[in-house]
Short mmCIF file of C-alpha atoms and ligand atoms in Angstrom, two decimals:
data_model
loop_
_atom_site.label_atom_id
_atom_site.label_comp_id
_atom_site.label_asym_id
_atom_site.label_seq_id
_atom_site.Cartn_x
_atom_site.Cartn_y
_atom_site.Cartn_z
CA UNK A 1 99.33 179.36 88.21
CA UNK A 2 99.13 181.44 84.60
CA UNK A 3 101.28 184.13 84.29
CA UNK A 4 100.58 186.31 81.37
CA UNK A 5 103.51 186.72 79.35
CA UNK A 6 104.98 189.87 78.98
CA UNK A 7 106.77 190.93 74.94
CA UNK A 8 108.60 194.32 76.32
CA UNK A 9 110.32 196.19 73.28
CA UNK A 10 113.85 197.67 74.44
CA UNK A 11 114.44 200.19 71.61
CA UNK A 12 118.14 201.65 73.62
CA UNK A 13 118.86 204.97 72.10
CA UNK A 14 117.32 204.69 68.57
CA UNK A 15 114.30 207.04 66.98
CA UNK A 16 113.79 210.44 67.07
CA UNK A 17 110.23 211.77 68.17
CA UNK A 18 109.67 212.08 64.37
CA UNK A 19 110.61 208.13 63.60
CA UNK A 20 109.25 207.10 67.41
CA UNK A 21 105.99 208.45 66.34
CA UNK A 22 105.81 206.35 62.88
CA UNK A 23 106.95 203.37 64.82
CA UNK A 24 104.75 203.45 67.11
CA UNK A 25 102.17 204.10 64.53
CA UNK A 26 103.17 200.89 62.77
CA UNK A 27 102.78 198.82 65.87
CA UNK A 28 99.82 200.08 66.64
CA UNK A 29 98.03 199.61 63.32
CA UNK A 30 99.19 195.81 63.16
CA UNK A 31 97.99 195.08 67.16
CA UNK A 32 94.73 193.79 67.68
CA UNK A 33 93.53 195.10 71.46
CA UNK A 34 91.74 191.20 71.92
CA UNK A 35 95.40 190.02 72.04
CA UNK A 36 95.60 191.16 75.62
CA UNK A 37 94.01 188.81 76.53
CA UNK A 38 96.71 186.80 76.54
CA UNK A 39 99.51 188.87 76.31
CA UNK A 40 100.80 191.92 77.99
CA UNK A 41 102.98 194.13 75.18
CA UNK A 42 105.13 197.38 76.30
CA UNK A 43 107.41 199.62 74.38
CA UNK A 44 110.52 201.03 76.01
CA UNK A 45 111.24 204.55 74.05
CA UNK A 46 114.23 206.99 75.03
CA UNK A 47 112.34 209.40 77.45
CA UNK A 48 111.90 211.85 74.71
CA UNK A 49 109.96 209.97 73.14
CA UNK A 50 107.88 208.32 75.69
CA UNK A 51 104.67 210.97 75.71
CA UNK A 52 104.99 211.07 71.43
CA UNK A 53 104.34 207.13 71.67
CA UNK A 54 101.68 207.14 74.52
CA UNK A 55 99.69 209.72 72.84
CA UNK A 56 99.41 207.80 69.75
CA UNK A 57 98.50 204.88 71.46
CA UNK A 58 96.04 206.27 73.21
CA UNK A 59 94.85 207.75 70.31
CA UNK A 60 94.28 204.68 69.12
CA UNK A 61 93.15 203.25 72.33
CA UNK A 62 95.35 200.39 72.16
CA UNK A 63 96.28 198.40 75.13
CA UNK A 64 100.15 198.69 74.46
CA UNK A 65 101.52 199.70 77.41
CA UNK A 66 104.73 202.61 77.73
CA UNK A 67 107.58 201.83 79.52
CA UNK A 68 111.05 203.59 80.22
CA UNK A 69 114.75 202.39 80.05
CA UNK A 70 116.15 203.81 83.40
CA UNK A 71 114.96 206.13 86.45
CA UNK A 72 116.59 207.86 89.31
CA UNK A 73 115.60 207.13 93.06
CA UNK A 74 115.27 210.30 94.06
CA UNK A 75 111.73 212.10 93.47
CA UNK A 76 113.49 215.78 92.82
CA UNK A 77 116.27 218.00 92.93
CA UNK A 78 120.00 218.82 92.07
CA UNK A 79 120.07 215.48 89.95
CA UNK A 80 121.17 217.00 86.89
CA UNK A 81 120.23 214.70 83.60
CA UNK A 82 118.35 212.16 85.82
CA UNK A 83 114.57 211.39 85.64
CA UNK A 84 112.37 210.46 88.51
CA UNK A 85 109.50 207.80 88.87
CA UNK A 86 107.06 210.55 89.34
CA UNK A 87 108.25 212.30 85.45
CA UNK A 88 108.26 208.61 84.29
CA UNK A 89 103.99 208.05 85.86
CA UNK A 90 103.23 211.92 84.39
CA UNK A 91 104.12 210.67 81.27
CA UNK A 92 102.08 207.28 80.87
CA UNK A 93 104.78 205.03 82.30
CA UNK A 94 103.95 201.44 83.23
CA UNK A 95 106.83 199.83 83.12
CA UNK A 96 110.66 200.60 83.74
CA UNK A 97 113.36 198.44 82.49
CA UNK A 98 116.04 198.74 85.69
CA UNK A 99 119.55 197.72 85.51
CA UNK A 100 120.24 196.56 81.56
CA UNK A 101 123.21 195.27 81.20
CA UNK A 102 124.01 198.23 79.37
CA UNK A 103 123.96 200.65 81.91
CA UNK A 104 126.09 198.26 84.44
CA UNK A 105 128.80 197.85 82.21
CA UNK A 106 128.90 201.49 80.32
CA UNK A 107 127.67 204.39 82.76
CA UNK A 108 128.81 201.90 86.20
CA UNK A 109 125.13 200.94 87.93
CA UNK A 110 126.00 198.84 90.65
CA UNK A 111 123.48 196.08 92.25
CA UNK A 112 122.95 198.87 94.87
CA UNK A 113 121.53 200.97 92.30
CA UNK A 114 119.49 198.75 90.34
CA UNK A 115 118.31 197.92 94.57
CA UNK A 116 117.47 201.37 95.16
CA UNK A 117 115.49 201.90 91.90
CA UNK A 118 113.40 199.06 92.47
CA UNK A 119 112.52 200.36 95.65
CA UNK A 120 111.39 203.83 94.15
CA UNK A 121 109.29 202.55 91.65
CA UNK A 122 107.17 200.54 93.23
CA UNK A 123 107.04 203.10 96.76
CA UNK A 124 103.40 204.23 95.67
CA UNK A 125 101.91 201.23 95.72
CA UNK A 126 98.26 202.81 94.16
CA UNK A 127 100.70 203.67 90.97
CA UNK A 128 103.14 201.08 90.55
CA UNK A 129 105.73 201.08 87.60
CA UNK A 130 106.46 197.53 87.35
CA UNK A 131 110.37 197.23 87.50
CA UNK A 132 111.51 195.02 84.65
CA UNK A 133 114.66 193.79 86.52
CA UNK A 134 117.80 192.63 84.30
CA UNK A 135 120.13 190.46 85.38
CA UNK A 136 122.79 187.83 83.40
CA UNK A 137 126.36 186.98 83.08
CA UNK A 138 129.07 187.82 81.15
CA UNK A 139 130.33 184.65 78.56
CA UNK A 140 133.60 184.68 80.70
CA UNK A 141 130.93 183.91 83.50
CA UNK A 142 129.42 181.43 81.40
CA UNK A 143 132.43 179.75 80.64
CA UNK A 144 133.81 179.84 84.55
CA UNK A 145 130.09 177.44 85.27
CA UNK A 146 129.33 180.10 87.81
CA UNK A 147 126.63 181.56 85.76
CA UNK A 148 123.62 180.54 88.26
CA UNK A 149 125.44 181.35 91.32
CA UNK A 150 126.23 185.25 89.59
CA UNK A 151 122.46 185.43 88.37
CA UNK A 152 121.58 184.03 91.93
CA UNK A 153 123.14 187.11 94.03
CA UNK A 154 122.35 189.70 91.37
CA UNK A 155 118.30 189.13 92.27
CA UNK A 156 118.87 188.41 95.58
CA UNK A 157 120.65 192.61 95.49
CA UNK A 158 118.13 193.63 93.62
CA UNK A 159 115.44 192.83 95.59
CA UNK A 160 117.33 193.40 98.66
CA UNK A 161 115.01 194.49 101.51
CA UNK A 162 111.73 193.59 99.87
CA UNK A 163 109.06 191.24 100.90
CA UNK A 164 106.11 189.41 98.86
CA UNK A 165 103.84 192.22 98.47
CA UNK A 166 106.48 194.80 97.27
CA UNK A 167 107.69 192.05 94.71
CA UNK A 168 104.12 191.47 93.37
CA UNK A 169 104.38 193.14 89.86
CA UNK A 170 107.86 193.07 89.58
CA UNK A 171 109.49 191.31 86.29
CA UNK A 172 112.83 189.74 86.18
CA UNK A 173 114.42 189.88 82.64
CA UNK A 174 116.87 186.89 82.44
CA UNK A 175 119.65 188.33 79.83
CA UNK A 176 122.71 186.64 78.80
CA UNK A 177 125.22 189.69 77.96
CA UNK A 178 126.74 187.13 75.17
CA UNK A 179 123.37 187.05 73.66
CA UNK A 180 122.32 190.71 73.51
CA UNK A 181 123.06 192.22 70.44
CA UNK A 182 125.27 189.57 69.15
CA UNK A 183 122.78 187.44 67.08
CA UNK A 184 123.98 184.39 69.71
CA UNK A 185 120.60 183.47 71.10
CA UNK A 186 120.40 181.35 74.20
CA UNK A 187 119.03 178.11 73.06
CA UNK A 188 116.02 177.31 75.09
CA UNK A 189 117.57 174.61 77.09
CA UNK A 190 120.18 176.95 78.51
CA UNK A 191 117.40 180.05 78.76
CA UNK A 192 114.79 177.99 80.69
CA UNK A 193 117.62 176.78 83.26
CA UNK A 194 118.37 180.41 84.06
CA UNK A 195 114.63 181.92 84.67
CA UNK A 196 113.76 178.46 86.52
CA UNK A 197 116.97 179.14 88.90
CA UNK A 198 116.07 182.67 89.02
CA UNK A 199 111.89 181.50 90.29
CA UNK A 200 113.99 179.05 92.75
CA UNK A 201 115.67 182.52 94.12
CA UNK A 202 112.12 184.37 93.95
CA UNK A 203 110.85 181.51 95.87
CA UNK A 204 113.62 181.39 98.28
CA UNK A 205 112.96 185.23 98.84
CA UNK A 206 109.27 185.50 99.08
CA UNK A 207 107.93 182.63 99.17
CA UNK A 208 105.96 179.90 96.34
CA UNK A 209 103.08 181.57 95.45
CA UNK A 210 104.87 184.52 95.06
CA UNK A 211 107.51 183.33 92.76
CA UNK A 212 104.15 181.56 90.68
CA UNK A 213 103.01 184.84 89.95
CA UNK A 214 105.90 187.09 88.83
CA UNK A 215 107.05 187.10 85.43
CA UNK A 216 110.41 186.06 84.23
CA UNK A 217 111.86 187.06 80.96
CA UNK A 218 114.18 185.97 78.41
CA UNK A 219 116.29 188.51 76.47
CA UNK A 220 118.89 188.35 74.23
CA UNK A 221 118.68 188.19 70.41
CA UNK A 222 115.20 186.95 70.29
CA UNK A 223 113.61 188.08 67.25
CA UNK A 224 110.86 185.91 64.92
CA UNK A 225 112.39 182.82 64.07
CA UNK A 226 113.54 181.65 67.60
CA UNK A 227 110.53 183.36 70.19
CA UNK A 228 108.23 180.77 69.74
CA UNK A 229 110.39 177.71 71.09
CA UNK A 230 111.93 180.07 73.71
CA UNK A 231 108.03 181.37 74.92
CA UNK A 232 107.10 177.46 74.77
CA UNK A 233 109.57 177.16 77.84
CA UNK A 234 107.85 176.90 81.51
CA UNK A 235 109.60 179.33 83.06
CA UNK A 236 110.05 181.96 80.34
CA UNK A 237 107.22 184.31 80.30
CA UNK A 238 107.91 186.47 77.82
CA UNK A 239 110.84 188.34 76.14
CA UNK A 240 112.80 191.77 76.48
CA UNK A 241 113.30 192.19 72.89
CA UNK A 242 116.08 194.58 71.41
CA UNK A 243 116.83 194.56 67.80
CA UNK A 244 113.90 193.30 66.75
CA UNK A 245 111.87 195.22 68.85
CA UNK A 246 112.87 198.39 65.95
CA UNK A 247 110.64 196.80 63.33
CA UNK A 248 106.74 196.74 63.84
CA UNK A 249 106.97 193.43 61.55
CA UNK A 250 109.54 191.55 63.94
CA UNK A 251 108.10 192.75 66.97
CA UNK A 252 104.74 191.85 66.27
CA UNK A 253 105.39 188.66 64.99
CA UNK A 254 106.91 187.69 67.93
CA UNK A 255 104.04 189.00 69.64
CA UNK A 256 101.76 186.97 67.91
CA UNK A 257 104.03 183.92 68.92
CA UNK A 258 103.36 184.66 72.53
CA UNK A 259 99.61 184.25 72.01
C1 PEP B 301 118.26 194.00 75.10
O1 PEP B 301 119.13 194.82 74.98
O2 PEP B 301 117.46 194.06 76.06
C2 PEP B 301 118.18 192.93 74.10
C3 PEP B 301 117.59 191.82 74.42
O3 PEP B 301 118.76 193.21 72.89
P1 PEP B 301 118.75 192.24 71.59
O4 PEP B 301 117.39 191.66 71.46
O5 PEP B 301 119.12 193.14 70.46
O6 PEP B 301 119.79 191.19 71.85
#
């Protein structure tokens, strides 16, 4: 088994094309392309911005790859403010971050949902956009001890009707709600017992050799001072970076700590 490990920048509604563009810019002056050997790196823009940062990097013909925040099921229509996984592959999508914590508890997504967008991005299976699946607990969760069991059923619903070859490229983003955007980090310890639960559910659902393969993330608070203890972890393969993720420095250090 070696899993790549995956640093995916979550930038949430900052940066206007203008400051997207110079970000992106920044990134991609201080990546060298050789790290991918090792590493797979993605930025998550709003959607405005998505095209304004893939053409740059293409420009530069770096191997960062694009991803997007959030994406309707439904390939067209009355939908109105919605996106759809075809928009998202037009514009250089490779990734799509599904079901942040965010959008369950501000705009409502249900496990249904985040089911049902899983499902559309990964339908053509010649053009995948690799779901980036969140899932974590509340601290009230935490505190109750329940926290596996909750993290349990919310990747069993997400994956709900889905067998071993639709999961293959899928990423599950283990994120603590008490550590995102709070500066209260997961310490490693409590991190790794999450994503090696959440590989025992994988397992459980499509077998071993699946579960070897597909990447599970940490996120919440990681920035340069605590990635490289939390990458060192066995079942962490990789981070879903936030704050940090809205500085070239910080994100590419803790790129560099992936290597
Ligand atoms: C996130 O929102 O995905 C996240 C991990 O945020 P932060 O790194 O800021 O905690």
């Amino acid at each position: 088994m070696t899993r790549r490990k995956l640093i995916a920048g979550n930038w949430k509604m900052n940066n206007t094309v203008a400051e997207a563009v110079v970000l992106t810019q920044e990134i991609s002056n201080r990546f060298e392309n050789d790290w991918t050997d090792t590493v797979d790196v993605a930025i998550c823009p709003p959607y405005v911005d998505l095209k304004p940062a893939h053409t740059v990097l293409e420009f530069d013909k770096q191997k960062i790859a694009i991803g997007a925040q959030n994406v309707y099921w439904e390939a067209s229509g009355a939908y109105t403010g919605e996106i759809s996984v075809a928009m998202l592959r037009d514009v250089g999508c490779t990734y799509c971050i599904v079901g942040h914590s965010e959008r369950r508890t501000l705009f409502g997504e249900t496990n249904e949902d985040v089911n049902k967008k899983v499902k559309a991005l990964i339908e053509n299976k010649v053009q995948p956009i690799h779901p980036i699946v969140c899932v974590g607990e509340s601290l009230a969760v935490r505190d109750e001890g329940t926290y596996l069991d909750f993290v349990d059923k919310q990747v069993r619903a997400a994956f709900a009707g889905l067998d071993a070859t639709d999961a293959a490229g899928c990423v599950v983003a283990y994120e603590p709600i008490w550590a995102i955007g709070t500066g209260r980090t997961a310490t490693p310890e409590q991190a790794e017992e999450v994503c090696r639960a959440i590989r025992v559910t994988l397992g459980e659902l499509f077998g071993d050799e699946r579960a070897d393969d597909m990447r599970v993330l940490y996120g919440g608070s990681m920035n340069e001072g605590n990635a490289e203890l939390l990458l060192a972890q066995e079942d962490i393969d990789g981070g879903l970076i936030g704050g940090a993720a809205l500085k070239a420095e910080s994100f590419i250090a803790i790129v560099k700590a992936a290597l």
